[in-house]
GROMACS .gro file of C-alpha atoms in nm:
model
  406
    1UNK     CA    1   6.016   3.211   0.065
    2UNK     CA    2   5.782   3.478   0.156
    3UNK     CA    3   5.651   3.484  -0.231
    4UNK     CA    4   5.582   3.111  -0.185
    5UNK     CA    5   5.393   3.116   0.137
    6UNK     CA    6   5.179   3.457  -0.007
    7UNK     CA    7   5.118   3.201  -0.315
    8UNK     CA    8   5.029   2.954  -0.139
    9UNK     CA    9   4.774   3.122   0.040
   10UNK     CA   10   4.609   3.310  -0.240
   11UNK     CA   11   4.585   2.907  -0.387
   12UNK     CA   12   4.394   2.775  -0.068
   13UNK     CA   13   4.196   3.074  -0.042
   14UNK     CA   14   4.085   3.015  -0.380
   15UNK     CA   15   4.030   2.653  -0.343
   16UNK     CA   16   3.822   2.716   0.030
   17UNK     CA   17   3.625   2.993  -0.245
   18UNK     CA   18   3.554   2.713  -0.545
   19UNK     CA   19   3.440   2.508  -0.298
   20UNK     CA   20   3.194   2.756  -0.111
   21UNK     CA   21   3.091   2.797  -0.493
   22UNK     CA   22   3.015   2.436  -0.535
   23UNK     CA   23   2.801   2.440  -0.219
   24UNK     CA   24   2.620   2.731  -0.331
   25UNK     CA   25   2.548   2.622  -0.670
   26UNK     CA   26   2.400   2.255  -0.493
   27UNK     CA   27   2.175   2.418  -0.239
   28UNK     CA   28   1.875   2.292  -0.382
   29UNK     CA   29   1.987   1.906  -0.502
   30UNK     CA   30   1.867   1.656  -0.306
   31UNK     CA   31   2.046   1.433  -0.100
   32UNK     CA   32   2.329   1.667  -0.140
   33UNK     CA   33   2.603   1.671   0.115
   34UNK     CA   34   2.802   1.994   0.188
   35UNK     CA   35   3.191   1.990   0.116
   36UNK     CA   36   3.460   2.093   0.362
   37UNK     CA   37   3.786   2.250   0.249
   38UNK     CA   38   4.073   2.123   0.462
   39UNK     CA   39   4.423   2.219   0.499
   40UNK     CA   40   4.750   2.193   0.660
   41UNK     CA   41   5.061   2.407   0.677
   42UNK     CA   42   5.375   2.361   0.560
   43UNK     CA   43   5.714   2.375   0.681
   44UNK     CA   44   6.072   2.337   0.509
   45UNK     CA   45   6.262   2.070   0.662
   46UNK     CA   46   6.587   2.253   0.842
   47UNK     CA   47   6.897   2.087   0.976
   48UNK     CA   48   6.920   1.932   1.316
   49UNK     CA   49   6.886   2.114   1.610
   50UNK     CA   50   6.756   2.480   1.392
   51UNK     CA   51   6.446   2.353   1.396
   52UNK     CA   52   6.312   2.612   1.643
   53UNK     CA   53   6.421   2.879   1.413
   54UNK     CA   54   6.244   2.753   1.104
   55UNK     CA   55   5.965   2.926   0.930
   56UNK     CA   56   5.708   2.807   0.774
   57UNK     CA   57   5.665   2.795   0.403
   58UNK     CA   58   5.289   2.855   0.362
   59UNK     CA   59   4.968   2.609   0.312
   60UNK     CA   60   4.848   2.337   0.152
   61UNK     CA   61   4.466   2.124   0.081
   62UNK     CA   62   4.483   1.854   0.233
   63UNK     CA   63   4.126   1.742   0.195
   64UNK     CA   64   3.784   1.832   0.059
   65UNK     CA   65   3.552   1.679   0.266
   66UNK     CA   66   3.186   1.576   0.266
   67UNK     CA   67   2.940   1.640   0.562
   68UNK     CA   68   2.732   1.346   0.605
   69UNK     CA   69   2.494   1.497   0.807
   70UNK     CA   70   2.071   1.453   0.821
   71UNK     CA   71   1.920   1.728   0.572
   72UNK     CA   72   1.576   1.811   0.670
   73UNK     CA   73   1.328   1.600   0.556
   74UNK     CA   74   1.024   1.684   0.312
   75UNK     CA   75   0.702   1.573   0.216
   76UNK     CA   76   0.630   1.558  -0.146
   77UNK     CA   77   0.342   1.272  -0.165
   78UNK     CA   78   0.446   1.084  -0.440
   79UNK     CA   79   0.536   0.719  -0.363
   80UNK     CA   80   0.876   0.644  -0.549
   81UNK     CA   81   1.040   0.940  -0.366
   82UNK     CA   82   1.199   0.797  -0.068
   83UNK     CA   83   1.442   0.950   0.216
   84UNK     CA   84   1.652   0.825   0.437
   85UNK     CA   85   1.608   0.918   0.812
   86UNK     CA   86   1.959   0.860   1.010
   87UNK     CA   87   2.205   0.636   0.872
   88UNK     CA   88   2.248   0.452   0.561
   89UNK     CA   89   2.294   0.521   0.127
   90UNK     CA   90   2.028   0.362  -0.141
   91UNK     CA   91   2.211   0.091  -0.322
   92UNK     CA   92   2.188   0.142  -0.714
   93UNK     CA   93   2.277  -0.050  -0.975
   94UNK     CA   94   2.537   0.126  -1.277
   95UNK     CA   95   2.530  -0.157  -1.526
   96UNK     CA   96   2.611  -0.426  -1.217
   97UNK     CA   97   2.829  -0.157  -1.062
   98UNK     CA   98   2.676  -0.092  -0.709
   99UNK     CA   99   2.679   0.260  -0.633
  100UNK     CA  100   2.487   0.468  -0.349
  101UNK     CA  101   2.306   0.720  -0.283
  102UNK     CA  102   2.093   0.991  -0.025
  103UNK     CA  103   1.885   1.110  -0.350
  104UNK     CA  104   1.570   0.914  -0.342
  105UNK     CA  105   1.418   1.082  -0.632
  106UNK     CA  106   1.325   0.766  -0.826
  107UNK     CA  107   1.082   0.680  -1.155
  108UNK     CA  108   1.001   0.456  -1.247
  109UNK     CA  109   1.154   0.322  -1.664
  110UNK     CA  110   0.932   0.194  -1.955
  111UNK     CA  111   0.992  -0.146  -1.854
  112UNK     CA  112   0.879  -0.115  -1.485
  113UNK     CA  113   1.221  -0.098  -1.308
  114UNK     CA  114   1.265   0.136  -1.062
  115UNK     CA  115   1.556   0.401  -1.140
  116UNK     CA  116   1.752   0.711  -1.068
  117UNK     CA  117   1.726   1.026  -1.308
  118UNK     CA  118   2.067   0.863  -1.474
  119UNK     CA  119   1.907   0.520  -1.519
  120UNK     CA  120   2.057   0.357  -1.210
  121UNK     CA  121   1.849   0.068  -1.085
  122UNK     CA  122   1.744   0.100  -0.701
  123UNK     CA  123   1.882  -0.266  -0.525
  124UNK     CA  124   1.599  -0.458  -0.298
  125UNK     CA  125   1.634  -0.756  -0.103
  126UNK     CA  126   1.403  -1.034  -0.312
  127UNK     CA  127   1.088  -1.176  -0.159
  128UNK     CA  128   1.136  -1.534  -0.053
  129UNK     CA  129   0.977  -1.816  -0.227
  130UNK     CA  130   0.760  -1.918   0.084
  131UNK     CA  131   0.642  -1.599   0.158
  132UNK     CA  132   0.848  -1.573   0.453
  133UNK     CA  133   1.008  -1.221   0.492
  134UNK     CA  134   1.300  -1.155   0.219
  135UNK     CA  135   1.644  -1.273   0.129
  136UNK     CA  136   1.904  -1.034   0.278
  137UNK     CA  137   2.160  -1.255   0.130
  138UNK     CA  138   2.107  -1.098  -0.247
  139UNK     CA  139   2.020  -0.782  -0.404
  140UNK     CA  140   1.784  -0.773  -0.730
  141UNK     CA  141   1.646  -0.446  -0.950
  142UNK     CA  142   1.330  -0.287  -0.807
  143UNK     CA  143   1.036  -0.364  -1.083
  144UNK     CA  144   0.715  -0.294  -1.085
  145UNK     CA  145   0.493  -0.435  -1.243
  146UNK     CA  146   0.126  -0.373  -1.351
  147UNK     CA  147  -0.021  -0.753  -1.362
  148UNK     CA  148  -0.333  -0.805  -1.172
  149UNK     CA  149  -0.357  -1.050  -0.841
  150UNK     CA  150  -0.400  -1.394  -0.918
  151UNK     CA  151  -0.748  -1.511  -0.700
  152UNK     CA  152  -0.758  -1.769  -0.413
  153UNK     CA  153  -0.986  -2.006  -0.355
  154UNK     CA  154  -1.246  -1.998  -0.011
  155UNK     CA  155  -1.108  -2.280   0.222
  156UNK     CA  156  -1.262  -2.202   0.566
  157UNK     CA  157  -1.549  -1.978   0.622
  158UNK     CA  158  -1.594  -1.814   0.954
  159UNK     CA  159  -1.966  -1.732   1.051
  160UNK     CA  160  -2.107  -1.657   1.416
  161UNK     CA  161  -2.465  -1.572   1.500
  162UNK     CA  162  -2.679  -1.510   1.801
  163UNK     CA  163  -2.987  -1.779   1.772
  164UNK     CA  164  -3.300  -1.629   1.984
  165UNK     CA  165  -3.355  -1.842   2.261
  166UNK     CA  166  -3.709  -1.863   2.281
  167UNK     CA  167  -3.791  -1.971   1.890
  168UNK     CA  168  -4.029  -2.223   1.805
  169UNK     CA  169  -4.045  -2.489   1.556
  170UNK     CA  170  -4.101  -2.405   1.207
  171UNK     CA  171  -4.468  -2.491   1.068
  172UNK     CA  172  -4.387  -2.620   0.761
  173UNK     CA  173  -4.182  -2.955   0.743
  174UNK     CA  174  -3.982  -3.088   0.600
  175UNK     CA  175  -3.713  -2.793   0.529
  176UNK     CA  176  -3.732  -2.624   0.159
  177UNK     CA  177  -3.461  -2.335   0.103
  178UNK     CA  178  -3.769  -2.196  -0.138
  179UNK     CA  179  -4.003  -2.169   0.129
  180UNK     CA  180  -3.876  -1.962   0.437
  181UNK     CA  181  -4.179  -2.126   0.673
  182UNK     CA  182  -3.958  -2.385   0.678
  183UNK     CA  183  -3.665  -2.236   0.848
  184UNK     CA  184  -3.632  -1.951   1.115
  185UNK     CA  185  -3.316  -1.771   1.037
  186UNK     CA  186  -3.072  -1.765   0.732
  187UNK     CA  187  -2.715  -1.581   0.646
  188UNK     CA  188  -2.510  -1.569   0.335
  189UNK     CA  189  -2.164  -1.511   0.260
  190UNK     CA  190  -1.961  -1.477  -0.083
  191UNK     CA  191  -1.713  -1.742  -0.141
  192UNK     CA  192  -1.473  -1.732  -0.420
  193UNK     CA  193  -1.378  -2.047  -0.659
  194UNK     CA  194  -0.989  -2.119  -0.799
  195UNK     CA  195  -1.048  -1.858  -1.117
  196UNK     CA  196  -1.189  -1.608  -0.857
  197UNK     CA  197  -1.544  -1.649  -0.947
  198UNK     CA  198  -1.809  -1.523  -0.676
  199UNK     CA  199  -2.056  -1.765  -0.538
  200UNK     CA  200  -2.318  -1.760  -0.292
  201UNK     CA  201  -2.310  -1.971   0.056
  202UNK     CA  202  -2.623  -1.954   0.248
  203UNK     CA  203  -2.707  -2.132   0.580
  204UNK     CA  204  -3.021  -2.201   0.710
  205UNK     CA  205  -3.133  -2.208   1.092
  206UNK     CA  206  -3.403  -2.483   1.161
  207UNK     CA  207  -3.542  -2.501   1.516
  208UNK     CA  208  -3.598  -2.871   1.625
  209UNK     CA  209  -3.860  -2.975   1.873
  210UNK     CA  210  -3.549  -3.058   2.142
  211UNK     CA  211  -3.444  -2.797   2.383
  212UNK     CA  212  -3.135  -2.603   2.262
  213UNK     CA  213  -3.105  -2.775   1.975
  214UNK     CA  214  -3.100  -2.655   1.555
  215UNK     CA  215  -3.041  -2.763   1.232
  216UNK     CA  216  -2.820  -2.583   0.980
  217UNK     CA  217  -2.835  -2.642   0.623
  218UNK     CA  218  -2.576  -2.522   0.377
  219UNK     CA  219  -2.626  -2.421   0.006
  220UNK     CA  220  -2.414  -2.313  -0.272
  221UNK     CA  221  -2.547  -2.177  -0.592
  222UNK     CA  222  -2.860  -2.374  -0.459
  223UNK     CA  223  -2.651  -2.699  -0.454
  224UNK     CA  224  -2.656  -2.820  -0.093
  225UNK     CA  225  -2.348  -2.906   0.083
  226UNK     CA  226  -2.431  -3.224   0.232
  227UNK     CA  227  -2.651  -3.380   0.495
  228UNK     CA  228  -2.731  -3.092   0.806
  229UNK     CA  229  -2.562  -3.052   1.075
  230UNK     CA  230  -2.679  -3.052   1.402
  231UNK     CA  231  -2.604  -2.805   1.639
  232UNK     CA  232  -2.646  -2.760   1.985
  233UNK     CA  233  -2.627  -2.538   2.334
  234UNK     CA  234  -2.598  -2.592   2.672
  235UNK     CA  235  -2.868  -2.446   2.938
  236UNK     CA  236  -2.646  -2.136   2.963
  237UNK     CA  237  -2.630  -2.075   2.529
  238UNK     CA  238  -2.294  -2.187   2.446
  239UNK     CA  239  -2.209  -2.414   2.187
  240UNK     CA  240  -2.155  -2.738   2.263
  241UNK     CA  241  -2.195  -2.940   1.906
  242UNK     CA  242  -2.007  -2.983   1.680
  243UNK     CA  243  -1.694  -3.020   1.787
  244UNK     CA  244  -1.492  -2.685   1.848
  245UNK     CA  245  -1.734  -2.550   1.595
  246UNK     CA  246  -1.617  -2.708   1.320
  247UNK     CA  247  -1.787  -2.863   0.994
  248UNK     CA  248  -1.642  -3.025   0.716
  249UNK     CA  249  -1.886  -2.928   0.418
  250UNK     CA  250  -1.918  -3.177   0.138
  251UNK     CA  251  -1.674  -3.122  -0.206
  252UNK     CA  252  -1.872  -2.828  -0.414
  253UNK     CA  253  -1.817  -2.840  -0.779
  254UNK     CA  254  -1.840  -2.546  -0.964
  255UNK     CA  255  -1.970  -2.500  -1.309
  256UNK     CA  256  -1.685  -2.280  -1.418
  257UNK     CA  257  -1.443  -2.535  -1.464
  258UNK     CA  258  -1.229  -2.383  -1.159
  259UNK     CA  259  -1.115  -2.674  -0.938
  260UNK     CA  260  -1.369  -2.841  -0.653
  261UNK     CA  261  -1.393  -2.642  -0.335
  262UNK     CA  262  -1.309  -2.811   0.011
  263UNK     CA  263  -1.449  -2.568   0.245
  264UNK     CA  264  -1.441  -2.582   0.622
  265UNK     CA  265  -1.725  -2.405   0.807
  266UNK     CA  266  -1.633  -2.207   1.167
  267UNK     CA  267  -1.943  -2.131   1.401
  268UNK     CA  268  -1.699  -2.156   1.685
  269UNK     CA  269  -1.902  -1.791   1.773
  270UNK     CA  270  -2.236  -1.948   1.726
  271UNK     CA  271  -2.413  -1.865   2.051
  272UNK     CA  272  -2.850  -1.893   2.178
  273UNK     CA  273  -2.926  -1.582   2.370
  274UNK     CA  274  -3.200  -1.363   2.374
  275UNK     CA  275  -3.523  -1.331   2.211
  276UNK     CA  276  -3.363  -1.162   1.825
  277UNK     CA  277  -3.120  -1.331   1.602
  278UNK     CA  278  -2.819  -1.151   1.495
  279UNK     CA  279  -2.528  -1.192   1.300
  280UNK     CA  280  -2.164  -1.078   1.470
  281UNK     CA  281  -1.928  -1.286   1.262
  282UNK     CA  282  -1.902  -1.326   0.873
  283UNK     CA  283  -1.555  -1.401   0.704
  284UNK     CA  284  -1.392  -1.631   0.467
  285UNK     CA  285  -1.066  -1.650   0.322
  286UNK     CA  286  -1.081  -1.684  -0.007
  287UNK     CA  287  -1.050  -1.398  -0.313
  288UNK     CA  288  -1.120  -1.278  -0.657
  289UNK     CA  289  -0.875  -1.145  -0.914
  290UNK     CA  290  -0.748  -0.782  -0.800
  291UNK     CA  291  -0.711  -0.496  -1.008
  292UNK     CA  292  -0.341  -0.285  -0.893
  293UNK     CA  293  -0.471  -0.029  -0.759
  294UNK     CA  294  -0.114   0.171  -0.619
  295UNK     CA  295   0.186   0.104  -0.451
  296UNK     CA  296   0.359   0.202  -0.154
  297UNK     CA  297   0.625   0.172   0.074
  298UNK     CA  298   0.663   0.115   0.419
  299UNK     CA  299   0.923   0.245   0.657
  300UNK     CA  300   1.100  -0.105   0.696
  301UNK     CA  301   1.110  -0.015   0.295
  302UNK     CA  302   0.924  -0.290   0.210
  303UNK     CA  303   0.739  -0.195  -0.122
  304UNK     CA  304   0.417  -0.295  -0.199
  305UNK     CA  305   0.186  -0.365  -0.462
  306UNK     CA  306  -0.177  -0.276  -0.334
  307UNK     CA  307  -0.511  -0.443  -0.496
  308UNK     CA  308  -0.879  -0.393  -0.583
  309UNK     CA  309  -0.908  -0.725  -0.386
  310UNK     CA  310  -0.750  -0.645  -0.054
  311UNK     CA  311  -0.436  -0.835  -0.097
  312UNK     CA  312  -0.100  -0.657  -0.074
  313UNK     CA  313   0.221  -0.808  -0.250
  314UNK     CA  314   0.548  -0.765  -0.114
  315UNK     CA  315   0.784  -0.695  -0.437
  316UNK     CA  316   1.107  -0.655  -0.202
  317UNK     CA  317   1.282  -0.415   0.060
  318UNK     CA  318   1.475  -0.144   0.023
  319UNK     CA  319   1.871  -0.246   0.050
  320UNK     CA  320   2.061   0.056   0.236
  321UNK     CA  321   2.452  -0.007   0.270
  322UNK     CA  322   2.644   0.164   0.545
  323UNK     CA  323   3.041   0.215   0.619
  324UNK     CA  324   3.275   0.255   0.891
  325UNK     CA  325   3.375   0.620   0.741
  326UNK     CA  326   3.181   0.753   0.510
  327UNK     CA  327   3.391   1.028   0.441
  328UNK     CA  328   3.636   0.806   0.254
  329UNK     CA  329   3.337   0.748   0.004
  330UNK     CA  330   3.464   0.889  -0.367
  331UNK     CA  331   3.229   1.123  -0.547
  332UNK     CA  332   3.121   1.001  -0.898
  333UNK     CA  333   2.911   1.279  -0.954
  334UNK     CA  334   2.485   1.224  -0.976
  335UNK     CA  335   2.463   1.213  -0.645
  336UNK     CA  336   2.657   0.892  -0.604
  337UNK     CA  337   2.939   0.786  -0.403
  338UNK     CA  338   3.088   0.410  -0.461
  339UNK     CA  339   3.349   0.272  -0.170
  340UNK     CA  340   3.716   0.277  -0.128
  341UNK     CA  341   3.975   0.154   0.120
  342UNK     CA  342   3.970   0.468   0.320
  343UNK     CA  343   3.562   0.412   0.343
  344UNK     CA  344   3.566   0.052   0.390
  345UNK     CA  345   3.382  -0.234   0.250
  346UNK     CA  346   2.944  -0.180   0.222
  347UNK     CA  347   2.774  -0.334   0.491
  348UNK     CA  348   2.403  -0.472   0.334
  349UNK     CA  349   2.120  -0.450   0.579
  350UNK     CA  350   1.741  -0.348   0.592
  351UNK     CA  351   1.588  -0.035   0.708
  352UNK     CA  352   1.562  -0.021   1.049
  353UNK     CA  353   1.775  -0.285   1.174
  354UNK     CA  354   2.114  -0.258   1.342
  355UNK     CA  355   2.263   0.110   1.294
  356UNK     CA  356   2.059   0.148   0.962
  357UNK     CA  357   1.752   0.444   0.930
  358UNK     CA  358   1.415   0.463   0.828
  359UNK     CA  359   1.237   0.493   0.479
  360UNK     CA  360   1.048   0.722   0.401
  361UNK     CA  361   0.854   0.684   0.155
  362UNK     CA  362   0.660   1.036  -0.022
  363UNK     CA  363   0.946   1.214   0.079
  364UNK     CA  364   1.266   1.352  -0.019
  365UNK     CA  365   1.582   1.461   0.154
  366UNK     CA  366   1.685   1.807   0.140
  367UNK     CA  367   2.060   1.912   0.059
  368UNK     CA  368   2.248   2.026   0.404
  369UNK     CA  369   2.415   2.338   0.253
  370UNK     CA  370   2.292   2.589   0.517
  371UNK     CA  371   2.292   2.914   0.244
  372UNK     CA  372   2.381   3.178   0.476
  373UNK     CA  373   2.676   3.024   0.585
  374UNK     CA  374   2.829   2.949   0.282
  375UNK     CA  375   2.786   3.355   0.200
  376UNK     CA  376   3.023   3.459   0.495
  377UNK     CA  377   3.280   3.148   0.418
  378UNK     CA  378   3.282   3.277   0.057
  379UNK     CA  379   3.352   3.652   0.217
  380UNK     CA  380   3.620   3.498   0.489
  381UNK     CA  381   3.788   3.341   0.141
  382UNK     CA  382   3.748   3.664  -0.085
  383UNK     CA  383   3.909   3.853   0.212
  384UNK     CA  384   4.248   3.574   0.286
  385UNK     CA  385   4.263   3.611  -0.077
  386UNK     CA  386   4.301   3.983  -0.072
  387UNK     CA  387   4.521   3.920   0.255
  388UNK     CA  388   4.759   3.707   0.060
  389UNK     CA  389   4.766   3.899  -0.249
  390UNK     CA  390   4.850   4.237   0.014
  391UNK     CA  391   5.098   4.020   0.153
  392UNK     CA  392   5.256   3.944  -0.185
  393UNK     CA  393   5.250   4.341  -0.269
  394UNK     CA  394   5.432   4.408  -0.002
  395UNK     CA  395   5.740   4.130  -0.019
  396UNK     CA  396   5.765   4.291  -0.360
  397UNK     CA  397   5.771   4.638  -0.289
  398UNK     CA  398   6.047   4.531  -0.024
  399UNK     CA  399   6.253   4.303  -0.278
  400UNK     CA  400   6.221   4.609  -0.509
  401UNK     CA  401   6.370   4.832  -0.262
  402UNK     CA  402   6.650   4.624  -0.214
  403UNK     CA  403   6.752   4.611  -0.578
  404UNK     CA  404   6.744   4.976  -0.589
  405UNK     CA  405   7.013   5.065  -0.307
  406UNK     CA  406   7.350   5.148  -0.441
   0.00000   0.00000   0.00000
């Protein structure tokens, strides 16, 4: 019995030492998660009611398990490497096999999709059709792609100036956009077409001889956009024509062959003070094509594709799974675990909701093997290994001096 229980122990002490080695020898992977050897003793059934005399019969692994604790954090600046802060595994795809992962070292392959070192294909939630958030209901493969930004065409433009209160009538009548006697002020904004062709809107300020009280004129391209419009203040400067500011600007037809533009004019901020015109607001909706410039991911993991033309496109968010106990996750090696009864089934969700962590994106997380500890488990398993083996010495140094008596 004794040589059994020695044996046993020189066995656990070499399993607690292989894996101390394993831990060692993964101190620098990322997203790796330090291993636990586990064990339990064991004891010879005896009959009933010797129990109290019974002695045990040595040890046995019961379990090697995985830490899922945080690992520190760090910055590396590149976009595709990604980290999870708190709970939560990357979802990747093995051939339509969901796996998952802490190692957020990602590339991206020669056809755009974005994938572990071994190919896997990181799972996002799809962007919906209407452009309202994304569908948490399915998972797709991360791509990226390198097309440009398809332009939009300028709907409403948004312009607000400061008229000088005290300007006269113009000299020269009637109003000529080639001769600026004929107006007092002007301001011009770029507006795009449906291909994403620049064109030029200008408005023209023409004092009238009534109190408060202006013309505005609107060109494109020199083409003007329909009969003026008048506008008009109250005794205190604040716009009281047209209604809410608004004006509906005749159907411009570009010479491009891009589609006609309806535009909707905004001097809502259109206000008479002072003695100097100024302009305070200038914007308009529309765009031209957009060059990718990079893309990037915030830490809701939504990745984006960023472009010369200001527009950002949402290509889909990160899908983390979670489980009741991740410990009863099975190792496949790669730094991937898949699911099992013990773990439970994956629970899908987006970064940062419910009990799931952050992404962070230019970042990687570190393994949680803590080096100097793993040196003085290996030397507490080198020396119950020696124990054992000194225990085993002596049982047969007794057994041998049995034999020997005569």
């Amino acid at each position: 019995m004794a040589f059994n229980s020695s044996l046993s122990g020189m066995r656990a002490a070499n399993a607690d030492l292989n894996v101390t080695s394993h831990n060692i020898a993964n101190v620098n992977t990322t997203g790796f998660k330090e291993s636990r050897a586990e064990f339990a003793e064991v004891f010879s059934s005896t009959g009933y009611g010797l129990l109290r005399n019974g002695i045990g019969a040595g040890v046995r692994l019961t379990n090697v398990a995985q830490q899922f604790s945080q690992g520190d954090i760090n910055q590396t600046g590149r976009y595709l490497d990604m980290a999870v802060d708190k709970e939560g595994f990357f979802t990747v795809s093995n051939n339509g096999t969901n796996v998952y992962t802490r190692a957020g070292n990602f590339q991206r392959d020669p056809n755009g999709y974005v994938t572990t070192p071994e190919g896997y294909r990181l799972q996002v939630f799809p962007p919906r059709a209407d452009g309202t958030g994304f569908d948490t209901g399915n998972l797709t493969d991360l791509r990226l792609l390198t097309t440009d930004s398809p332009p939009s065409p300028t709907t409403r433009v948004e312009l607000g100036v400061t008229l000088p209160g005290n300007a006269a009538q113009p000299t020269i009548a009637p109003f000529s956009p080639t001769d600026s006697a004929s107006y007092n002020e002007t301001t011009s904004v770029t507006v795009y077409d449906s291909l994403g062709v620049a064109h030029q809107q200008t408005v023209y300020y023409v004092k009238t001889p009534n109190p408060n009280e202006w013309q505005m004129h609107t060109y494109v391209d020199g083409t003007s956009m329909g009969a003026p419009t008048t506008v008009q203040f109250d005794n205190n400067g604040t716009l009281t024509a047209p209604a809410n500011g608004l004006v509906t600007l005749s159907p411009f037809t570009p010479s491009t062959g891009a589609g006609v533009l309806n535009m909707t004019l905004d001097i809502s901020g259109t206000t008479q003070y002072g003695e100097q015109f100024a302009k305070r607001i200038q914007n308009q909706d529309g765009y031209a094509t957009g060059k990718l410039n990079e893309f990037s991911v915030s830490e809701t993991g939504v990745v984006y594709a960023r472009y010369s033309n200001g527009e950002d496109q949402a290509l889909g968010q990160v899908a983390l799974a979670n489980f009741s106990n991740p410990q009863g996750l099975v190792s496949q090696g790669n730094n991937t675990w898949t699911h099992s009864y013990a773990s439970g089934e994956p629970r899908i969700g987006a970064p940062g909701t419910s009990d799931f962590g952050q992404v962070g994106s230019g970042a990687l997380e570190a393994s949680t093997v803590d080096l100097t500890e793993q040196l003085v488990n290996m030397i507490v398993a080198q020396r119950n290994f020696q124990a054992n083996s000194q225990a085993l010495s002596t049982q047969d140094q007794i057994t041998q001096a049995v034999i020997n008596i005569r």
